[in-house]
Amino acid sequence: MPYMIDPGTNPNGEEFEAYNIRRWGGSGWTRHMKSEGKKDGATFKSWKTWPNTFKAHQLIRLAENKGVDTNVSNKALFDAVYEEGRNISSIDTLVQIGTDKLGLSAEEVRDCLEFDRLGDEIKSDINAGRRKYDISGVPFFIIGAEGRKGRPYAMSGAQSPSTFLETFETVLDEE
């Protein structure tokens, strides 16, 4: 489910430090995240831009509609922003990622993004997530399928492995 941390981010993205100073007074909040990320191979070594992710969400949806797993799309975008220092607010950058990493047609990606062909769908999904699950930040996890015996569980923020395990066990017990 798509989510935008700050829909008010400049459509072209913003310089990382300037954005953090404007929004939160500085980027100190990222130190712990970067430290923890290194343990799992996410070095955040080239995080230069705070992107507006609206068009990136459209690329993910386009790729998904073409059979590309969303995990593959998300990894390509995360690597581009955090490890390669690229601005995924840029249509040109997204076209390159779409063709090089996701196997999509450059023409189809460009057309989709320039004309926001999936924009209304993405906005609708973001709003639905806010209403249904009260999503107000990332990461956000929904565990358990809709329509099953028990209700889905929602967790906001980084969680410990033991919290996930406990939730998975609860969901399985409800089956």
PDB file of C-alpha atoms in Angstrom:
ATOM      1  CA  MET A   1       0.000   0.000   0.000  1.00  0.00           C
ATOM      2  CA  PRO A   2       1.540   3.340  -0.991  1.00  0.00           C
ATOM      3  CA  TYR A   3       2.217   6.069   1.560  1.00  0.00           C
ATOM      4  CA  MET A   4       3.858   9.474   1.250  1.00  0.00           C
ATOM      5  CA  ILE A   5       5.662  10.792   4.327  1.00  0.00           C
ATOM      6  CA  ASP A   6       5.240  14.382   3.197  1.00  0.00           C
ATOM      7  CA  PRO A   7       2.995  15.027   0.181  1.00  0.00           C
ATOM      8  CA  GLY A   8       4.036  18.694   0.466  1.00  0.00           C
ATOM      9  CA  THR A   9       7.602  17.891  -0.576  1.00  0.00           C
ATOM     10  CA  ASN A  10       8.600  19.846  -3.665  1.00  0.00           C
ATOM     11  CA  PRO A  11       7.581  17.774  -6.719  1.00  0.00           C
ATOM     12  CA  ASN A  12      11.230  17.876  -7.864  1.00  0.00           C
ATOM     13  CA  GLY A  13      12.504  16.669  -4.476  1.00  0.00           C
ATOM     14  CA  GLU A  14      14.589  18.687  -2.044  1.00  0.00           C
ATOM     15  CA  GLU A  15      18.190  18.684  -0.898  1.00  0.00           C
ATOM     16  CA  PHE A  16      18.369  16.276   2.046  1.00  0.00           C
ATOM     17  CA  GLU A  17      19.848  18.496   4.765  1.00  0.00           C
ATOM     18  CA  ALA A  18      17.828  21.583   3.798  1.00  0.00           C
ATOM     19  CA  TYR A  19      14.610  19.568   3.883  1.00  0.00           C
ATOM     20  CA  ASN A  20      15.416  18.092   7.300  1.00  0.00           C
ATOM     21  CA  ILE A  21      16.269  21.505   8.745  1.00  0.00           C
ATOM     22  CA  ARG A  22      13.022  22.954   7.405  1.00  0.00           C
ATOM     23  CA  ARG A  23      10.848  20.048   8.539  1.00  0.00           C
ATOM     24  CA  TRP A  24      12.459  18.805  11.767  1.00  0.00           C
ATOM     25  CA  GLY A  25      15.227  21.239  12.650  1.00  0.00           C
ATOM     26  CA  GLY A  26      17.981  18.890  11.448  1.00  0.00           C
ATOM     27  CA  SER A  27      18.791  15.386  10.298  1.00  0.00           C
ATOM     28  CA  GLY A  28      19.919  14.031  13.673  1.00  0.00           C
ATOM     29  CA  TRP A  29      16.906  11.731  13.716  1.00  0.00           C
ATOM     30  CA  THR A  30      18.536   9.699  10.907  1.00  0.00           C
ATOM     31  CA  ARG A  31      21.672   8.749  12.876  1.00  0.00           C
ATOM     32  CA  HIS A  32      20.110   5.794  14.702  1.00  0.00           C
ATOM     33  CA  MET A  33      18.343   4.606  11.545  1.00  0.00           C
ATOM     34  CA  LYS A  34      21.601   4.717   9.591  1.00  0.00           C
ATOM     35  CA  SER A  35      23.464   2.890  12.359  1.00  0.00           C
ATOM     36  CA  GLU A  36      20.848   0.150  12.522  1.00  0.00           C
ATOM     37  CA  GLY A  37      20.611  -0.046   8.734  1.00  0.00           C
ATOM     38  CA  LYS A  38      24.319  -0.781   8.387  1.00  0.00           C
ATOM     39  CA  LYS A  39      23.752  -4.026  10.299  1.00  0.00           C
ATOM     40  CA  ASP A  40      21.515  -5.183   7.443  1.00  0.00           C
ATOM     41  CA  GLY A  41      23.543  -3.771   4.571  1.00  0.00           C
ATOM     42  CA  ALA A  42      21.654  -0.477   4.198  1.00  0.00           C
ATOM     43  CA  THR A  43      24.484   2.024   4.519  1.00  0.00           C
ATOM     44  CA  PHE A  44      22.554   5.143   3.439  1.00  0.00           C
ATOM     45  CA  LYS A  45      25.934   6.251   2.086  1.00  0.00           C
ATOM     46  CA  SER A  46      24.592   8.603  -0.579  1.00  0.00           C
ATOM     47  CA  TRP A  47      21.284   9.961   0.728  1.00  0.00           C
ATOM     48  CA  LYS A  48      21.396  13.394  -0.924  1.00  0.00           C
ATOM     49  CA  THR A  49      17.762  14.116  -1.767  1.00  0.00           C
ATOM     50  CA  TRP A  50      14.490  14.027   0.112  1.00  0.00           C
ATOM     51  CA  PRO A  51      12.300  12.841  -2.752  1.00  0.00           C
ATOM     52  CA  ASN A  52       8.691  13.498  -3.538  1.00  0.00           C
ATOM     53  CA  THR A  53       7.641   9.877  -4.048  1.00  0.00           C
ATOM     54  CA  PHE A  54       4.351  10.377  -5.906  1.00  0.00           C
ATOM     55  CA  LYS A  55       5.742   9.443  -9.316  1.00  0.00           C
ATOM     56  CA  ALA A  56       7.855   6.648  -7.814  1.00  0.00           C
ATOM     57  CA  HIS A  57       4.659   5.103  -6.440  1.00  0.00           C
ATOM     58  CA  GLN A  58       3.227   5.225  -9.943  1.00  0.00           C
ATOM     59  CA  LEU A  59       6.303   3.422 -11.277  1.00  0.00           C
ATOM     60  CA  ILE A  60       5.890   0.711  -8.631  1.00  0.00           C
ATOM     61  CA  ARG A  61       2.232   0.267  -9.609  1.00  0.00           C
ATOM     62  CA  LEU A  62       3.007   0.225 -13.339  1.00  0.00           C
ATOM     63  CA  ALA A  63       5.681  -2.413 -12.777  1.00  0.00           C
ATOM     64  CA  GLU A  64       3.339  -4.437 -10.565  1.00  0.00           C
ATOM     65  CA  ASN A  65       0.681  -4.308 -13.295  1.00  0.00           C
ATOM     66  CA  LYS A  66       3.332  -5.751 -15.646  1.00  0.00           C
ATOM     67  CA  GLY A  67       4.154  -8.609 -13.268  1.00  0.00           C
ATOM     68  CA  VAL A  68       7.163  -7.143 -11.428  1.00  0.00           C
ATOM     69  CA  ASP A  69       7.207  -7.964  -7.710  1.00  0.00           C
ATOM     70  CA  THR A  70       6.849  -4.801  -5.614  1.00  0.00           C
ATOM     71  CA  ASN A  71       9.835  -5.890  -3.500  1.00  0.00           C
ATOM     72  CA  VAL A  72      12.018  -5.676  -6.617  1.00  0.00           C
ATOM     73  CA  SER A  73      10.691  -2.209  -7.460  1.00  0.00           C
ATOM     74  CA  ASN A  74      11.082  -0.952  -3.892  1.00  0.00           C
ATOM     75  CA  LYS A  75      14.654  -2.245  -3.669  1.00  0.00           C
ATOM     76  CA  ALA A  76      15.578  -0.534  -6.935  1.00  0.00           C
ATOM     77  CA  LEU A  77      14.155   2.754  -5.667  1.00  0.00           C
ATOM     78  CA  PHE A  78      15.685   2.455  -2.190  1.00  0.00           C
ATOM     79  CA  ASP A  79      19.102   1.691  -3.682  1.00  0.00           C
ATOM     80  CA  ALA A  80      18.773   4.648  -6.033  1.00  0.00           C
ATOM     81  CA  VAL A  81      17.948   7.127  -3.240  1.00  0.00           C
ATOM     82  CA  TYR A  82      20.023   5.884  -0.332  1.00  0.00           C
ATOM     83  CA  GLU A  83      22.998   4.124  -1.901  1.00  0.00           C
ATOM     84  CA  GLU A  84      23.426   5.804  -5.296  1.00  0.00           C
ATOM     85  CA  GLY A  85      22.404   9.359  -4.388  1.00  0.00           C
ATOM     86  CA  ARG A  86      19.802   9.619  -7.145  1.00  0.00           C
ATOM     87  CA  ASN A  87      16.684  11.771  -7.110  1.00  0.00           C
ATOM     88  CA  ILE A  88      13.658   9.547  -7.668  1.00  0.00           C
ATOM     89  CA  SER A  89      11.444  12.624  -7.992  1.00  0.00           C
ATOM     90  CA  SER A  90      12.890  12.985 -11.504  1.00  0.00           C
ATOM     91  CA  ILE A  91      10.985  11.352 -14.333  1.00  0.00           C
ATOM     92  CA  ASP A  92      14.256  10.757 -16.200  1.00  0.00           C
ATOM     93  CA  THR A  93      15.673   8.879 -13.201  1.00  0.00           C
ATOM     94  CA  LEU A  94      12.500   6.808 -12.868  1.00  0.00           C
ATOM     95  CA  VAL A  95      12.484   5.967 -16.585  1.00  0.00           C
ATOM     96  CA  GLN A  96      16.068   4.724 -16.278  1.00  0.00           C
ATOM     97  CA  ILE A  97      15.220   2.625 -13.205  1.00  0.00           C
ATOM     98  CA  GLY A  98      12.109   1.299 -14.924  1.00  0.00           C
ATOM     99  CA  THR A  99      14.033   0.173 -17.984  1.00  0.00           C
ATOM    100  CA  ASP A 100      17.341  -0.903 -16.426  1.00  0.00           C
ATOM    101  CA  LYS A 101      16.106  -2.512 -13.206  1.00  0.00           C
ATOM    102  CA  LEU A 102      12.490  -3.454 -13.872  1.00  0.00           C
ATOM    103  CA  GLY A 103      12.514  -4.383 -17.560  1.00  0.00           C
ATOM    104  CA  LEU A 104       9.834  -1.903 -18.587  1.00  0.00           C
ATOM    105  CA  SER A 105       9.524   0.062 -21.801  1.00  0.00           C
ATOM    106  CA  ALA A 106      10.973   3.577 -21.553  1.00  0.00           C
ATOM    107  CA  GLU A 107       8.105   4.969 -23.617  1.00  0.00           C
ATOM    108  CA  GLU A 108       5.456   3.375 -21.399  1.00  0.00           C
ATOM    109  CA  VAL A 109       7.134   4.542 -18.187  1.00  0.00           C
ATOM    110  CA  ARG A 110       7.584   8.093 -19.468  1.00  0.00           C
ATOM    111  CA  ASP A 111       3.985   8.297 -20.690  1.00  0.00           C
ATOM    112  CA  CYS A 112       2.652   6.974 -17.367  1.00  0.00           C
ATOM    113  CA  LEU A 113       4.687   9.426 -15.294  1.00  0.00           C
ATOM    114  CA  GLU A 114       4.446  12.544 -17.445  1.00  0.00           C
ATOM    115  CA  PHE A 115       0.660  12.283 -17.567  1.00  0.00           C
ATOM    116  CA  ASP A 116       0.167  10.820 -14.055  1.00  0.00           C
ATOM    117  CA  ARG A 117      -1.802   7.943 -15.588  1.00  0.00           C
ATOM    118  CA  LEU A 118      -1.864   6.072 -12.265  1.00  0.00           C
ATOM    119  CA  GLY A 119      -1.959   9.190 -10.071  1.00  0.00           C
ATOM    120  CA  ASP A 120      -5.629   9.010  -9.090  1.00  0.00           C
ATOM    121  CA  GLU A 121      -5.267   5.322  -8.218  1.00  0.00           C
ATOM    122  CA  ILE A 122      -2.230   6.020  -6.004  1.00  0.00           C
ATOM    123  CA  LYS A 123      -3.967   8.938  -4.238  1.00  0.00           C
ATOM    124  CA  SER A 124      -7.017   6.757  -3.652  1.00  0.00           C
ATOM    125  CA  ASP A 125      -4.887   3.965  -2.159  1.00  0.00           C
ATOM    126  CA  ILE A 126      -3.006   6.379   0.113  1.00  0.00           C
ATOM    127  CA  ASN A 127      -6.276   7.840   1.379  1.00  0.00           C
ATOM    128  CA  ALA A 128      -7.799   4.380   1.861  1.00  0.00           C
ATOM    129  CA  GLY A 129      -4.796   3.291   3.958  1.00  0.00           C
ATOM    130  CA  ARG A 130      -5.107   6.374   6.121  1.00  0.00           C
ATOM    131  CA  ARG A 131      -8.817   5.771   6.676  1.00  0.00           C
ATOM    132  CA  LYS A 132      -8.830   2.008   7.098  1.00  0.00           C
ATOM    133  CA  TYR A 133      -5.608   1.452   9.048  1.00  0.00           C
ATOM    134  CA  ASP A 134      -4.827   4.963  10.316  1.00  0.00           C
ATOM    135  CA  ILE A 135      -1.489   4.857   8.487  1.00  0.00           C
ATOM    136  CA  SER A 136       0.455   7.949   9.458  1.00  0.00           C
ATOM    137  CA  GLY A 137       4.075   6.861   8.980  1.00  0.00           C
ATOM    138  CA  VAL A 138       6.449   4.282   7.618  1.00  0.00           C
ATOM    139  CA  PRO A 139       7.300   1.556   7.948  1.00  0.00           C
ATOM    140  CA  PHE A 140       3.775   0.213   8.401  1.00  0.00           C
ATOM    141  CA  PHE A 141       2.929  -3.476   8.412  1.00  0.00           C
ATOM    142  CA  ILE A 142      -0.412  -5.192   7.873  1.00  0.00           C
ATOM    143  CA  ILE A 143      -0.298  -8.845   8.863  1.00  0.00           C
ATOM    144  CA  GLY A 144      -3.107 -11.266   8.072  1.00  0.00           C
ATOM    145  CA  ALA A 145      -5.284 -11.326   5.007  1.00  0.00           C
ATOM    146  CA  GLU A 146      -8.557  -9.465   4.725  1.00  0.00           C
ATOM    147  CA  GLY A 147     -11.559 -11.746   4.805  1.00  0.00           C
ATOM    148  CA  ARG A 148      -9.923 -14.433   6.938  1.00  0.00           C
ATOM    149  CA  LYS A 149     -11.346 -15.560  10.262  1.00  0.00           C
ATOM    150  CA  GLY A 150      -9.324 -13.138  12.405  1.00  0.00           C
ATOM    151  CA  ARG A 151      -8.759  -9.477  11.770  1.00  0.00           C
ATOM    152  CA  PRO A 152      -5.557  -8.141  10.201  1.00  0.00           C
ATOM    153  CA  TYR A 153      -2.985  -6.698  12.582  1.00  0.00           C
ATOM    154  CA  ALA A 154      -1.373  -3.357  11.896  1.00  0.00           C
ATOM    155  CA  MET A 155       1.981  -2.224  13.267  1.00  0.00           C
ATOM    156  CA  SER A 156       3.546   1.175  12.765  1.00  0.00           C
ATOM    157  CA  GLY A 157       7.252   1.886  13.007  1.00  0.00           C
ATOM    158  CA  ALA A 158      10.281  -0.360  13.223  1.00  0.00           C
ATOM    159  CA  GLN A 159       9.523  -3.525  15.175  1.00  0.00           C
ATOM    160  CA  SER A 160      11.692  -6.152  16.798  1.00  0.00           C
ATOM    161  CA  PRO A 161      11.852  -9.675  15.394  1.00  0.00           C
ATOM    162  CA  SER A 162      10.116 -10.917  18.560  1.00  0.00           C
ATOM    163  CA  THR A 163       7.166  -8.571  17.940  1.00  0.00           C
ATOM    164  CA  PHE A 164       6.770  -9.951  14.417  1.00  0.00           C
ATOM    165  CA  LEU A 165       7.048 -13.521  15.664  1.00  0.00           C
ATOM    166  CA  GLU A 166       4.411 -12.929  18.333  1.00  0.00           C
ATOM    167  CA  THR A 167       2.066 -11.349  15.778  1.00  0.00           C
ATOM    168  CA  PHE A 168       2.589 -14.177  13.273  1.00  0.00           C
ATOM    169  CA  GLU A 169       1.848 -16.724  15.987  1.00  0.00           C
ATOM    170  CA  THR A 170      -1.313 -14.863  16.990  1.00  0.00           C
ATOM    171  CA  VAL A 171      -2.511 -14.760  13.377  1.00  0.00           C
ATOM    172  CA  LEU A 172      -1.830 -18.480  12.956  1.00  0.00           C
ATOM    173  CA  ASP A 173      -3.640 -19.292  16.202  1.00  0.00           C
ATOM    174  CA  GLU A 174      -6.713 -17.472  14.897  1.00  0.00           C
ATOM    175  CA  GLU A 175      -6.851 -19.609  11.751  1.00  0.00           C
TER     176      GLU A 175
END
